[in-house]
Coordinates of C-alpha atoms in Angstrom, one line a residue:
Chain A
X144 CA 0.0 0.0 0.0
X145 CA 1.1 3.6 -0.9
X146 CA 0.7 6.3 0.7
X147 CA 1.4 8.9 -1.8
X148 CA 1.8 8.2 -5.6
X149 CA 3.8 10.4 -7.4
X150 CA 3.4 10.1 -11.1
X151 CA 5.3 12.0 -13.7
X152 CA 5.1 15.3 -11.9
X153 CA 6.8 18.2 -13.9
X154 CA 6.9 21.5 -12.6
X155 CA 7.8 24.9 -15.0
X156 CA 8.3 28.0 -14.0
X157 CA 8.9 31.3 -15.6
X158 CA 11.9 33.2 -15.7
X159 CA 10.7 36.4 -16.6
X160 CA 13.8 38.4 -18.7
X161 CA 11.0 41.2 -18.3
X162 CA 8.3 40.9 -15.8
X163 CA 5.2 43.0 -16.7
X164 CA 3.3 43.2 -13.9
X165 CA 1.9 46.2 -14.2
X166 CA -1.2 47.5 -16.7
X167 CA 1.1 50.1 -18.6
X168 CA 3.6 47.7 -19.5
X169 CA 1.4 45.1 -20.3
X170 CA -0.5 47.4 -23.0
X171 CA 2.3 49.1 -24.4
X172 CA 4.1 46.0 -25.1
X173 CA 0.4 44.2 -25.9
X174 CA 1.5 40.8 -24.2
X175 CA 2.3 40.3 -20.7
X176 CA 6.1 39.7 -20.6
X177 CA 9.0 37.8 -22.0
X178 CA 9.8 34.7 -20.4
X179 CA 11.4 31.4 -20.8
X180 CA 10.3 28.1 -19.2
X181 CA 12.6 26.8 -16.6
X182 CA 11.6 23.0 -15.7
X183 CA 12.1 22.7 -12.1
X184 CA 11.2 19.2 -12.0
X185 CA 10.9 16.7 -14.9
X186 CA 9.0 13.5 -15.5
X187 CA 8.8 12.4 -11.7
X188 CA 7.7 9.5 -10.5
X189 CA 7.8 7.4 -7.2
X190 CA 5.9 5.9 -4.9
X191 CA 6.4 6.6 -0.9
X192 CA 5.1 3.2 1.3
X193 CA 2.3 3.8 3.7
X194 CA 4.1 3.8 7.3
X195 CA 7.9 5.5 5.8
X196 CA 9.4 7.9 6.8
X197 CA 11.1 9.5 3.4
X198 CA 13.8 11.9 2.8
X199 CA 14.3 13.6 -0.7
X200 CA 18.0 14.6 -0.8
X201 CA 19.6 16.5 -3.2
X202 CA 22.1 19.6 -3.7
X203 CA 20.8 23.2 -4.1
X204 CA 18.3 23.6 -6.9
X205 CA 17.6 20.1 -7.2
X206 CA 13.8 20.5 -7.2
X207 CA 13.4 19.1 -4.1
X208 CA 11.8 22.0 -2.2
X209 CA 9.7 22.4 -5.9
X210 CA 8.7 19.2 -5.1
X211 CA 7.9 19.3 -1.3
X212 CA 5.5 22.6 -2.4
X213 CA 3.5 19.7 -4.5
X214 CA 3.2 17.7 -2.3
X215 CA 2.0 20.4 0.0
X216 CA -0.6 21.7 -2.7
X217 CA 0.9 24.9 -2.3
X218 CA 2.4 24.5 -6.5
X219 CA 0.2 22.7 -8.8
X220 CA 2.1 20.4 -11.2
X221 CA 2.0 21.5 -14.6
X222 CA 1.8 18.0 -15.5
X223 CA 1.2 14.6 -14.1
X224 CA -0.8 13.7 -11.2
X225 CA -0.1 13.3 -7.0
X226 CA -2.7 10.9 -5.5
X227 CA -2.6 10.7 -1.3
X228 CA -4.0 7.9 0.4
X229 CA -5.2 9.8 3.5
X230 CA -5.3 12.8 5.3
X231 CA -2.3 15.0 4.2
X232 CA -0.9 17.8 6.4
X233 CA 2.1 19.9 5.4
X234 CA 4.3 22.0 8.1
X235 CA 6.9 24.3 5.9
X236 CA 7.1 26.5 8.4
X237 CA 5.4 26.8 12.1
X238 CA 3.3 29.7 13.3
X239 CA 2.2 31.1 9.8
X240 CA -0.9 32.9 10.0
X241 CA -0.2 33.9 14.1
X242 CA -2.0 37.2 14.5
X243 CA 0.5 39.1 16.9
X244 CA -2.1 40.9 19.0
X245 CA -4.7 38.0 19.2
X246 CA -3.6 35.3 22.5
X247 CA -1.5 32.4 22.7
X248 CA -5.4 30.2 23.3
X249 CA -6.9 32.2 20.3
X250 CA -3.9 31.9 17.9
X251 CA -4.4 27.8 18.4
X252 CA -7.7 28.1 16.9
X253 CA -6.9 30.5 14.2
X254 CA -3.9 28.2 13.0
X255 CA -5.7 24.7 13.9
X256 CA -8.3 25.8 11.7
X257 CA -6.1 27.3 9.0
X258 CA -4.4 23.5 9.1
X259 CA -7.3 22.2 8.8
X260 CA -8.3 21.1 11.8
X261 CA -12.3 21.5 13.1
X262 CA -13.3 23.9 16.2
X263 CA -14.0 20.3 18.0
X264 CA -10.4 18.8 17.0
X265 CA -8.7 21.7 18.8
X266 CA -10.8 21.7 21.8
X267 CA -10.3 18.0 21.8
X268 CA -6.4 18.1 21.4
X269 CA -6.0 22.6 23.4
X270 CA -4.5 20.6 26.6
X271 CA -2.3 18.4 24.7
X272 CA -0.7 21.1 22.2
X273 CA -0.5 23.7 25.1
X274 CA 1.5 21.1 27.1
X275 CA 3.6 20.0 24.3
X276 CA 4.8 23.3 23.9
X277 CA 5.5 24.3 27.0
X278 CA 4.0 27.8 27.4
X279 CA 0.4 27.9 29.4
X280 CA 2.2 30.4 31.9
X281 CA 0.9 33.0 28.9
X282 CA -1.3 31.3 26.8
X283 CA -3.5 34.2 27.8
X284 CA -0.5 36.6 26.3
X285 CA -0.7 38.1 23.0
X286 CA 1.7 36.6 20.6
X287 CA 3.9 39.5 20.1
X288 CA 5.4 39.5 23.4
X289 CA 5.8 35.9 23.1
X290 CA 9.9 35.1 23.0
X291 CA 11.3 33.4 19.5
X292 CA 11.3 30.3 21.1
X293 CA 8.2 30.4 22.8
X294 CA 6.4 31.3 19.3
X295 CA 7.9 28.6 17.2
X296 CA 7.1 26.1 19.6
X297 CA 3.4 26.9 20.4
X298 CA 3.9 27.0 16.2
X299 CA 5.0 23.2 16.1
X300 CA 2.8 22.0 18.6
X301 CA -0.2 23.1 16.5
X302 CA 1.1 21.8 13.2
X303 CA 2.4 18.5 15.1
X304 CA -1.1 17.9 16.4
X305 CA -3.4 17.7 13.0
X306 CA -2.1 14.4 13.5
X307 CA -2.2 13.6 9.5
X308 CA -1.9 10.0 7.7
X309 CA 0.9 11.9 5.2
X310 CA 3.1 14.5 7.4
X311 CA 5.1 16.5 5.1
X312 CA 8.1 18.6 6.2
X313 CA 10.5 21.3 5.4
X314 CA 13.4 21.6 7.4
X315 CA 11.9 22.9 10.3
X316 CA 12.7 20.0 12.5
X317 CA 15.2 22.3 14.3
X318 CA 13.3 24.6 16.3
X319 CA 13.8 25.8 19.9
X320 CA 16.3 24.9 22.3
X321 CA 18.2 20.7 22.4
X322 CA 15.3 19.7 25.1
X323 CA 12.6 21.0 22.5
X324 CA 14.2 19.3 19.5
X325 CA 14.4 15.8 21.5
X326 CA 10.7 16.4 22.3
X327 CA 10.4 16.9 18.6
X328 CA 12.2 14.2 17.4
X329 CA 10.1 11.6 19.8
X330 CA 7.0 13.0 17.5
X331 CA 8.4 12.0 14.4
X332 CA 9.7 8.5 15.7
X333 CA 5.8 8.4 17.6
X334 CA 4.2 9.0 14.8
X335 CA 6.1 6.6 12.2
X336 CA 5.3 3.9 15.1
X337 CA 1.9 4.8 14.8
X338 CA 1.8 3.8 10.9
X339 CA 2.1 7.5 9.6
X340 CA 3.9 8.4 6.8
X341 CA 6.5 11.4 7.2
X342 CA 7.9 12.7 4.0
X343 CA 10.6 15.3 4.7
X344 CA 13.7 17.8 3.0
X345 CA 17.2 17.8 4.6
X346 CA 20.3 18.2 4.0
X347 CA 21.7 16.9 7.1
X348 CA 22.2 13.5 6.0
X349 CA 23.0 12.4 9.9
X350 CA 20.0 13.0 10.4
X351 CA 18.4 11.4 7.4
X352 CA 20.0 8.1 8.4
X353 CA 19.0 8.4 11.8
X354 CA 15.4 9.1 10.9
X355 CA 14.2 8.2 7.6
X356 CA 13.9 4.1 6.1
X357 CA 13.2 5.3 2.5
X358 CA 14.9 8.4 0.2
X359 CA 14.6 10.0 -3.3
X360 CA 17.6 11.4 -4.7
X361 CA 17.1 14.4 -6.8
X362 CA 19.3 16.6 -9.1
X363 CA 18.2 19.5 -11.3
X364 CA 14.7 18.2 -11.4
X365 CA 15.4 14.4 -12.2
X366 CA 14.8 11.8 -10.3
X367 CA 18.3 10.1 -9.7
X368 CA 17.3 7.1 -7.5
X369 CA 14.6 6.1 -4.8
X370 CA 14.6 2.9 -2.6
X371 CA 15.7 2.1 0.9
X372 CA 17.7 5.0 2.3
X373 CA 21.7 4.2 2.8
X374 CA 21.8 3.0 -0.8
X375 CA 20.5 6.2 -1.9
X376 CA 22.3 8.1 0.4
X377 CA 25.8 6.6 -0.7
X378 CA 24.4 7.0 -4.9
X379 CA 23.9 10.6 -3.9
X380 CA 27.5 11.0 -1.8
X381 CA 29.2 9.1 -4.0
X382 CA 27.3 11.0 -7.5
X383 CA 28.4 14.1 -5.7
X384 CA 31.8 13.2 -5.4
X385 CA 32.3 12.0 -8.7
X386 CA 30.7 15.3 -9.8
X387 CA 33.1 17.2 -7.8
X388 CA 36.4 15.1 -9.3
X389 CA 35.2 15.7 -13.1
Chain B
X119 CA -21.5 24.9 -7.5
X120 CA -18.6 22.4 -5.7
X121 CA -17.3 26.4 -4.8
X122 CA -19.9 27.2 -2.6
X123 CA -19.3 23.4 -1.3
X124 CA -15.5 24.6 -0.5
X125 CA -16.8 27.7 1.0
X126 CA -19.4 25.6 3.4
X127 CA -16.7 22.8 4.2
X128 CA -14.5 25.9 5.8
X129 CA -16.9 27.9 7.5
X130 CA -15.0 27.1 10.8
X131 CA -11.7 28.8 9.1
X132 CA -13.9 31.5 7.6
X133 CA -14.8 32.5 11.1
X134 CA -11.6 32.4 13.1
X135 CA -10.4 34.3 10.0
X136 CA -13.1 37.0 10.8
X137 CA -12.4 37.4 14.3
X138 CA -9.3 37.8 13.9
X139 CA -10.0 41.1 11.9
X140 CA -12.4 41.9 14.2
X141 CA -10.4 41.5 17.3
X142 CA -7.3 42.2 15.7
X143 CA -8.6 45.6 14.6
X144 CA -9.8 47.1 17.6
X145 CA -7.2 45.6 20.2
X146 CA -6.0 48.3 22.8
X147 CA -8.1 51.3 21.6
X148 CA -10.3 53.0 24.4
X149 CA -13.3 52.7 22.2
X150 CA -12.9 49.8 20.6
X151 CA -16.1 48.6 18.4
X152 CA -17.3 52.6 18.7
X153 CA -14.6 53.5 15.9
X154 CA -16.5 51.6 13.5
X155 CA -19.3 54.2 14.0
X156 CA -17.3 57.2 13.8
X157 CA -16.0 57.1 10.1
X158 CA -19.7 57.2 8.9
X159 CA -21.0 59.6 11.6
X160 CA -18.1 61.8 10.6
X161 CA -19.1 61.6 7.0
X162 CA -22.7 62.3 7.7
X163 CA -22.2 65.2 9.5
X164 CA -19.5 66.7 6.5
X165 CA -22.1 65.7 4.2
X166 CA -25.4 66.9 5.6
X167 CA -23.5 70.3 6.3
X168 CA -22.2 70.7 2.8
X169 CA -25.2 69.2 0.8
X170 CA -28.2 70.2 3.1
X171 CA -27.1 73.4 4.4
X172 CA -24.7 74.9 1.7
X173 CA -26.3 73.4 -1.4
X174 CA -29.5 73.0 0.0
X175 CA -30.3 69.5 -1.7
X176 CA -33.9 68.2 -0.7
X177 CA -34.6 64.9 -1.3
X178 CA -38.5 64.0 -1.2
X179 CA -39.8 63.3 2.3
X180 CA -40.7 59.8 3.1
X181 CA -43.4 58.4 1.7
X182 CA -45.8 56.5 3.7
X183 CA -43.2 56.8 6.7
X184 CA -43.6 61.2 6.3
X185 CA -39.8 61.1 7.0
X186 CA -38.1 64.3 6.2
X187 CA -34.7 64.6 7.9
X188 CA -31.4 64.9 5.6
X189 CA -29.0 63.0 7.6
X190 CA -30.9 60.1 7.8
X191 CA -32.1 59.8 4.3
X192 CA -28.0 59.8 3.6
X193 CA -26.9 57.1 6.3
X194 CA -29.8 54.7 4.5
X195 CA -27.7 55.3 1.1
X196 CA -24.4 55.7 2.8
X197 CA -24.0 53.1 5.2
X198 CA -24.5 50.4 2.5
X199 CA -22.0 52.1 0.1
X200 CA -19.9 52.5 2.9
X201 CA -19.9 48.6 3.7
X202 CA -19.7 47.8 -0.3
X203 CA -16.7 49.9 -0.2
X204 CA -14.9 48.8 2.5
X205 CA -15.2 45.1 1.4
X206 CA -14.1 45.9 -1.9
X207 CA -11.2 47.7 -0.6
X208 CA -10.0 45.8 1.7
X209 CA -10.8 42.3 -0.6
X210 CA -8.4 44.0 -3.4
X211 CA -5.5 43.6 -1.3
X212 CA -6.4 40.3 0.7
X213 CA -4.0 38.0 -1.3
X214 CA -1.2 40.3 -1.7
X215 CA -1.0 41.0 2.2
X216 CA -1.1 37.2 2.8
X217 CA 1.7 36.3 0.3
X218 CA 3.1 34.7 2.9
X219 CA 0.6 32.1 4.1
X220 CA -0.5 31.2 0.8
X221 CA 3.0 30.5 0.1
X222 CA 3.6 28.0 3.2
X223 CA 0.3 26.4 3.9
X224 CA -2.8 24.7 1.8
X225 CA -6.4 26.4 2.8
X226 CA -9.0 27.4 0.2
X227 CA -7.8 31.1 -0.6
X228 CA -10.9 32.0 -1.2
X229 CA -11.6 32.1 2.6
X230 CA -9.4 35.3 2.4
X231 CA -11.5 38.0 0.6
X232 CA -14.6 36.1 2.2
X233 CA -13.6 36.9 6.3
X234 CA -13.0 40.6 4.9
X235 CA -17.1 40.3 3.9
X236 CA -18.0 38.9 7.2
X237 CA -16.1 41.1 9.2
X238 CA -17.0 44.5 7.6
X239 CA -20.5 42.6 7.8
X240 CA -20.2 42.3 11.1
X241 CA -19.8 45.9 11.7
X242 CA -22.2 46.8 9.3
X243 CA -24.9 45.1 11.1
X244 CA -23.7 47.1 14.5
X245 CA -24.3 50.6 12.2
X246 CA -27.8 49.8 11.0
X247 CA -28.8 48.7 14.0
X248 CA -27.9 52.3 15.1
X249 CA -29.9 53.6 12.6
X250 CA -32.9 52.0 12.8
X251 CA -33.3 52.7 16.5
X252 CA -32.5 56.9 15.5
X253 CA -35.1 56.0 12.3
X254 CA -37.7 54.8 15.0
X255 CA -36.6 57.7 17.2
X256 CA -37.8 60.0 14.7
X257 CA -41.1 58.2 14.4
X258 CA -40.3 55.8 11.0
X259 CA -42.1 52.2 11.2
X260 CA -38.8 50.1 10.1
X261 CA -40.2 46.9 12.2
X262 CA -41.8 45.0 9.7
X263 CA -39.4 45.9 7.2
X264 CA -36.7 44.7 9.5
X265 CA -36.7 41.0 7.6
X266 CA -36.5 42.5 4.4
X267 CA -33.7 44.8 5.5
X268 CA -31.9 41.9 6.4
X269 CA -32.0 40.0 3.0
X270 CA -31.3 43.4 1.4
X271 CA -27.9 43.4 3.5
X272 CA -27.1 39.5 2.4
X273 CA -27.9 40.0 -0.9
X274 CA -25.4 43.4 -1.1
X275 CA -22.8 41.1 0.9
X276 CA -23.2 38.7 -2.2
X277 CA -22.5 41.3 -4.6
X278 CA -20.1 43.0 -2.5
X279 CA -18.1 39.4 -2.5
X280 CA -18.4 38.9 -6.1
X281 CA -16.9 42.0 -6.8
X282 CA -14.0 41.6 -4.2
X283 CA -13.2 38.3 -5.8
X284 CA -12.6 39.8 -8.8
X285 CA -10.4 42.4 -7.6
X286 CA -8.5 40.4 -5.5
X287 CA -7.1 38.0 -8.5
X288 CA -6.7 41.1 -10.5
X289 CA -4.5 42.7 -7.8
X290 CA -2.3 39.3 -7.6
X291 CA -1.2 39.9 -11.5
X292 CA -1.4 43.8 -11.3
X293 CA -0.7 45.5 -8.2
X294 CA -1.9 48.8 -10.3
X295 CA -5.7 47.1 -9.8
X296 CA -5.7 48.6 -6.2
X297 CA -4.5 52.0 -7.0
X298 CA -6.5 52.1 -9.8
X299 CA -9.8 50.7 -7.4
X300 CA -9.2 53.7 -5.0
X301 CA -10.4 56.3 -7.7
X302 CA -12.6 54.2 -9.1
X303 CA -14.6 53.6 -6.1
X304 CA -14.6 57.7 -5.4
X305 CA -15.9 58.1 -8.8
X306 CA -18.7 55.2 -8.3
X307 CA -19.3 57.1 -4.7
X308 CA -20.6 59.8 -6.8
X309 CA -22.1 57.9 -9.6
X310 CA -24.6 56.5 -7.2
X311 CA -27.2 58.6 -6.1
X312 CA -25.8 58.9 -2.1
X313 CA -25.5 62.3 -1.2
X314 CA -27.9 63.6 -4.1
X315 CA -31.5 62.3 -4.9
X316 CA -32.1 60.4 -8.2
X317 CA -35.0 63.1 -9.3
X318 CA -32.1 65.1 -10.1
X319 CA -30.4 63.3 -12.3
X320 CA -33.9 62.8 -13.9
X321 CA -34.7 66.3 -14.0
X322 CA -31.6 66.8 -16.1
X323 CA -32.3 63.4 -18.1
X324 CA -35.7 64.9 -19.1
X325 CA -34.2 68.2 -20.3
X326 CA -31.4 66.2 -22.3
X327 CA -33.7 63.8 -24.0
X328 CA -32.7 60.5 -25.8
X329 CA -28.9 60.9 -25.9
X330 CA -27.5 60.5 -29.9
X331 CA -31.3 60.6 -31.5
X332 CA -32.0 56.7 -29.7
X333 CA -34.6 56.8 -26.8
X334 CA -32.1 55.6 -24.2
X335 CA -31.6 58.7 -22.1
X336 CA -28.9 59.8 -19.4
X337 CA -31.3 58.1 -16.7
X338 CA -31.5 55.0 -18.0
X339 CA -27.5 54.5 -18.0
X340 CA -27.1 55.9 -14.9
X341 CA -29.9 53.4 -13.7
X342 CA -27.0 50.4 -15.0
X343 CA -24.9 50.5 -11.7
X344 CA -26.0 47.6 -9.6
X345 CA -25.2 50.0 -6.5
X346 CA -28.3 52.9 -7.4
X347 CA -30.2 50.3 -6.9
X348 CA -29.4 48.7 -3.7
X349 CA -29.6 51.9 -2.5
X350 CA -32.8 52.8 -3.9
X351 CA -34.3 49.4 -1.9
X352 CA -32.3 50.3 0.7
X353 CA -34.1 53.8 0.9
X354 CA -37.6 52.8 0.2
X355 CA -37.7 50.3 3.3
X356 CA -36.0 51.9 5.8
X357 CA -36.5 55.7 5.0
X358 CA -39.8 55.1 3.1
X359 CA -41.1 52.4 4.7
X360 CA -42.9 50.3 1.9
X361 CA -42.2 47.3 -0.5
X362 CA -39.3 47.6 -2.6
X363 CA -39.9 48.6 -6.3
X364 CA -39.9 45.1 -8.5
X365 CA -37.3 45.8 -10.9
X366 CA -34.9 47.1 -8.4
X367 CA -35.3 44.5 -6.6
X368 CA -35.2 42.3 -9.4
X369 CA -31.7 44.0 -10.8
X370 CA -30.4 43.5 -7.2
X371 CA -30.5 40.1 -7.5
X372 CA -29.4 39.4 -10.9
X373 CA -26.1 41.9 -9.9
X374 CA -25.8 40.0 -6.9
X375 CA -25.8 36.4 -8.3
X376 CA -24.0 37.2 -11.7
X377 CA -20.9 39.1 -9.8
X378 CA -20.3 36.1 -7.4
X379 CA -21.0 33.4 -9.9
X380 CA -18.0 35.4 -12.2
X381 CA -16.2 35.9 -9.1
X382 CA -16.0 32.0 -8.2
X383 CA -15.1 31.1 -11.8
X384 CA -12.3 33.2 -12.0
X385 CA -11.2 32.7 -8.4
X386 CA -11.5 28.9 -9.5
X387 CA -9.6 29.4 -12.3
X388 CA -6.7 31.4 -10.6
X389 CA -6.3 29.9 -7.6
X390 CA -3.8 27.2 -8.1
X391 CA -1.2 29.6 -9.4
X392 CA -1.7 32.2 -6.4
X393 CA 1.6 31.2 -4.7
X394 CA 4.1 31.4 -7.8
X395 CA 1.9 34.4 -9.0
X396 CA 2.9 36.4 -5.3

C-alpha cells in the first residue's frame, strides 16, 4: 500500500527576462512579458510506502523544495498527477498565520483551523498542544510578546497535532532549544510507530539516516534514485563526489 | 457549484479568520467597536452640512413613513455604500498581504477576501442597528421591514463578495488594480445617487432627452450601476417604509448572483497559481 503516488510530476516555472506586472507595461508592449520556461522538476515518479518515513535529498536547486511545495498543494504540477491515500498535512514553516495581537489560546484556533483542523479537534487536542509546547504560563498573552522560542514552539505543537496519515516537512525540525528538539524528534519516531507516513527535506544527511527508512535522490529536477535509504544516500555522496572530481 | 461546497466545508476557518479582523482591529483602543461608527457619523455630518445646508439639496420626504430629515435619508444610502466599499477595498489587497501564508500552507484562498465580507459585515450590522433605532426615534415604522432589510444586506454582501473576488485575483497579476480601485470607487461614490437624490439626475435626463437621436436617455444608463439600486431598496424600506420597487429589486439580485458566480469562476480558475503568481 502507498501512501502517496507520485506520477510523472513536472513542474515549470517562468523566468521572466522582463516581468510585466503592471497594466502600462502590459499594454504598451500588448502581451504580458517575456519569459522562458525553466523546468524545475521533470517526468517524476515514485511511490512513498504507507508507514515510511522519506527523505528527498539532493544539492541546491535540485527541485526538491519544488517538489515538497507539491506535495503540500501549495504549487500545482504542470503535469502529471499526486494521488494521497489519507489525510495529508504539510508544516513548511510553524506559526504562519499567528496574528501578533490575538492570544496564545486564540492563535491555536486560528492556525488549527487554517491546518485544517475542526473547532472540535482543537478543543479535543488545546490541553495536549499547550503542554507540548510548553507555554500555558501565557497562553493568555498576546503573541507578540511571546519570546522566539516560545512562538515557534506553540507554532510546532499546533502543526504537530493535526495528526495527518501523510506529514510533510521542510526543514523545520530544528526549532527551539536541544530539550525542545528531542521532544520533537520523539514525534516524528511516535508517529512513524503509529503507521504515519513522514515525507521530509534535509540536508543533514546524519540526520536522514537516523530518521528516515526510504529516500529519493534528486538533481536539477530528475529523479536520480529512490529505494531504501543508505543505498541512496551513498548514490547521492558518492554522484556528488564523482561530480566534484570531473 | 462544488465552490460554494469549498466555501461551506471551511466555515470554521472563515470565522476564526473573521475574528481575527475583528479583534485584531480594535485591540488596545479606548473605544474599541465605537470607531466603527465614527467614520460614517463623521461623514454624515460633513455631508449633511455641505449638501443640506450649503447646497441645500432636498430629497422627497418619506413616503408612507412622512420622513423628512437629511442626515438620515444619507446614512440609509451611505451606510450600505460604505460597507460595499470597504469590502471591496479591503478584498483587493487580501492576497497580496497574505503572500506569505499562501506561500507555506494549503487552505481554500478564497476564505481570504470572504472573512473581509463577514467582518465588515459584522460591523455593518452594528451601524444599522444604530440607525434604525435613531429611524424609530424620529417616528419611521422600520419593524416589519426589518426582515427584508436583512435580505437586502445579504444580498449586497453577495454582490459585495463577487466584486472583491474579482479584484483580489486582479490585484495578484497587477498590483496597479488597487490604486487604480481607489479612484474608481470615489468616482462610483458619486455615480450612485448617495448624497444627491435620483430626481435630479432625472430632471436633467428629461431636459437632455434621448442621448445621440436613440430613446435611451442619461437616466437609464445611470440606472445600470448595480449600486443605485441597492440603494434605492435600501431607501424605500427603511427611510420610506414600503415594499421595494420590483425591478430594483429584481436588478439586485441578478447583480448580486451574476458578480459572485463570475467571481468564483475566475477565483476557480486562478487559484492554483496564487503562490508562484505572489
Amino acid at each position: 500500500m502507498n501512501a502517496v503516488e507520485i506520477d510523472q510530476v513536472s513542474k515549470s516555472f517562468r523566468l521572466y527576462h522582463e516581468r510585466n506586472q503592471t497594466l502600462k507595461s502590459a499594454i504598451m508592449r500588448r502581451r504580458r512579458s517575456v519569459h522562458e520556461d525553466f523546468w524545475a522538476l521533470k517526468d517524476v515518479s515514485f511511490d512513498v510506502p504507507e508507514g515510511s518515513t522519506f527523505a528527498l535529498i539532493g544539492s541546491n536547486g535540485s527541485g526538491k523544495s519544488t517538489l515538497l511545495k507539491c506535495l503540500a498543494k501549495i504549487y500545482w504540477p504542470t503535469s502529471g498527477s499526486i494521488r494521497y491515500n489519507g489525510r495529508m498535512a504539510a508544516m513548511l514553516e510553524v506559526g504562519s498565520g499567528f496574528h501578533h495581537e490575538l492570544s496564545g489560546r486564540e492563535n491555536i484556533y486560528l492556525n488549527g483551523s487554517i491546518l485544517g483542523m475542526s473547532k472540535k479537534e482543537i478543543d479535543r487536542k488545546y490541553d495536549q498542544i499547550v503542554d507540548f509546547s510548553g507555554v500555558e504560563q501565557f497562553i493568555d498573552q498576546p503573541v507578540k510578546n511571546y519570546s522566539s522560542g516560545m512562538y515557534v514552539r506553540l507554532g510546532f505543537s499546533i502543526a504537530i497535532s493535526v495528526e495527518p496519515d501523510i506529514l510533510v516537512v521542510d526543514e523545520v525540525l530544528a526549532v527551539g532549544d536541544a530539550e525542545f528538539q528531542e521532544k520533537c524528534l520523539q514525534k516524528f519516531r511516535d508517529f512513524r510507530d503509529e503507521g504515519r507516513t513522514v515525507i521530509l527535506v534535509s540536508h543533514s544527511m546524519e540526520a536522514v539516516r537516523d530518521m528516515c527508512d526510504h529516500a529519493a535522490w534528486l538533481n536539477k529536477g530528475h529523479l536520480m534514485t529512490v529505494g531504501d535509504v543508505d543505498s541512496t544516500i551513498e548514490a547521492y555522496l558518492g554522484g556528488k563526489g564523482a561530480h566534484g572530481a570531473a | 457549484m462544488s465552490y460554494l461546497r469549498t466555501v461551506l466545508d471551511s466555515r470554521e476557518l472563515l470565522m476564526y479568520l473573521t475574528l481575527r479582523e475583528v479583534k485584531g482591529k480594535y485591540k488596545r483602543t479606548l473605544l474599541g467597536q465605537l470607531w466603527s461608527l465614527a467614520n460614517p457619523l463623521a461623514m454624515m455630518v460633513v455631508y449633511t452640512f455641505i449638501f443640506a445646508f450649503i447646497f441645500r439639496v432636498q430629497p422627497d420626504p418619506g413616503d408612507p413613513s412622512g420622513l423628512n430629515v437629511f442626515a438620515l435619508w444619507l446614512l440609509c444610502g451611505l451606510l450600505p455604500w460604505l460597507f460595499f466599499a470597504k469590502v471591496v477595498s479591503g478584498g483587493v489587497d487580501s492576497l497580496v498581504s497574505n503572500a506569505g501564508l499562501i506561500q507555506k500552507v494549503y487552505f481554500p484562498r478564497v476564505v481570504l477576501p470572504l472573512s473581509l465580507v463577514t467582518a465588515s459585515g459584522y460591523n455593518w450590522l452594528f451601524e444599522m442597528a444604530v440607525l434604525v433605532i435613531a429611524l424609530m426615534i424620529v417616528g419611521a415604522w422600520v419593524l416589519p421591514w426589518l426582515p427584508l432589510v436583512l435580505l437586502m444586506m445579504l444580498l449586497l454582501a453577495v454582490f459585495a463578495a463577487g466584486v472583491s473576488l474579482l479584484v483580489a485575483v486582479a490585484n495578484v497579476y497587477f498590483r496597479d488594480t488597487e490604486h487604480l480601485l481607489s479612484i474608481v470607487l470615489q468616482l462610483w461614490m458619486y455615480l450612485t445617487p448617495i448624497i444627491y437624490p435620483l430626481s435630479l439626475v432625472r430632471n436633467l435626463s428629461n431636459d437632455v432627452g434621448g442621448l445621440l437621436g436613440t430613446p435611451i436617455t442619461l437616466l437609464d444608463i445611470f440606472r445600470l450601476n448595480p449600486m443605485e439600486r441597492f440603494v434605492a431598496v435600501f431607501r424605500q424600506l427603511l427611510y420610506d417604509n414600503r415594499w421595494p420597487d420590483l425591478g430594483d429589486l429584481t436588478f439586485c439580485i441578478v447583480s448580486a448572483l451574476l458578480a459572485l458566480a463570475l467571481g468564483f469562476w475566475v477565483f476557480a480558475r486562478k487559484e492554483k497559481g496564487f503562490a508562484e503568481a505572489l
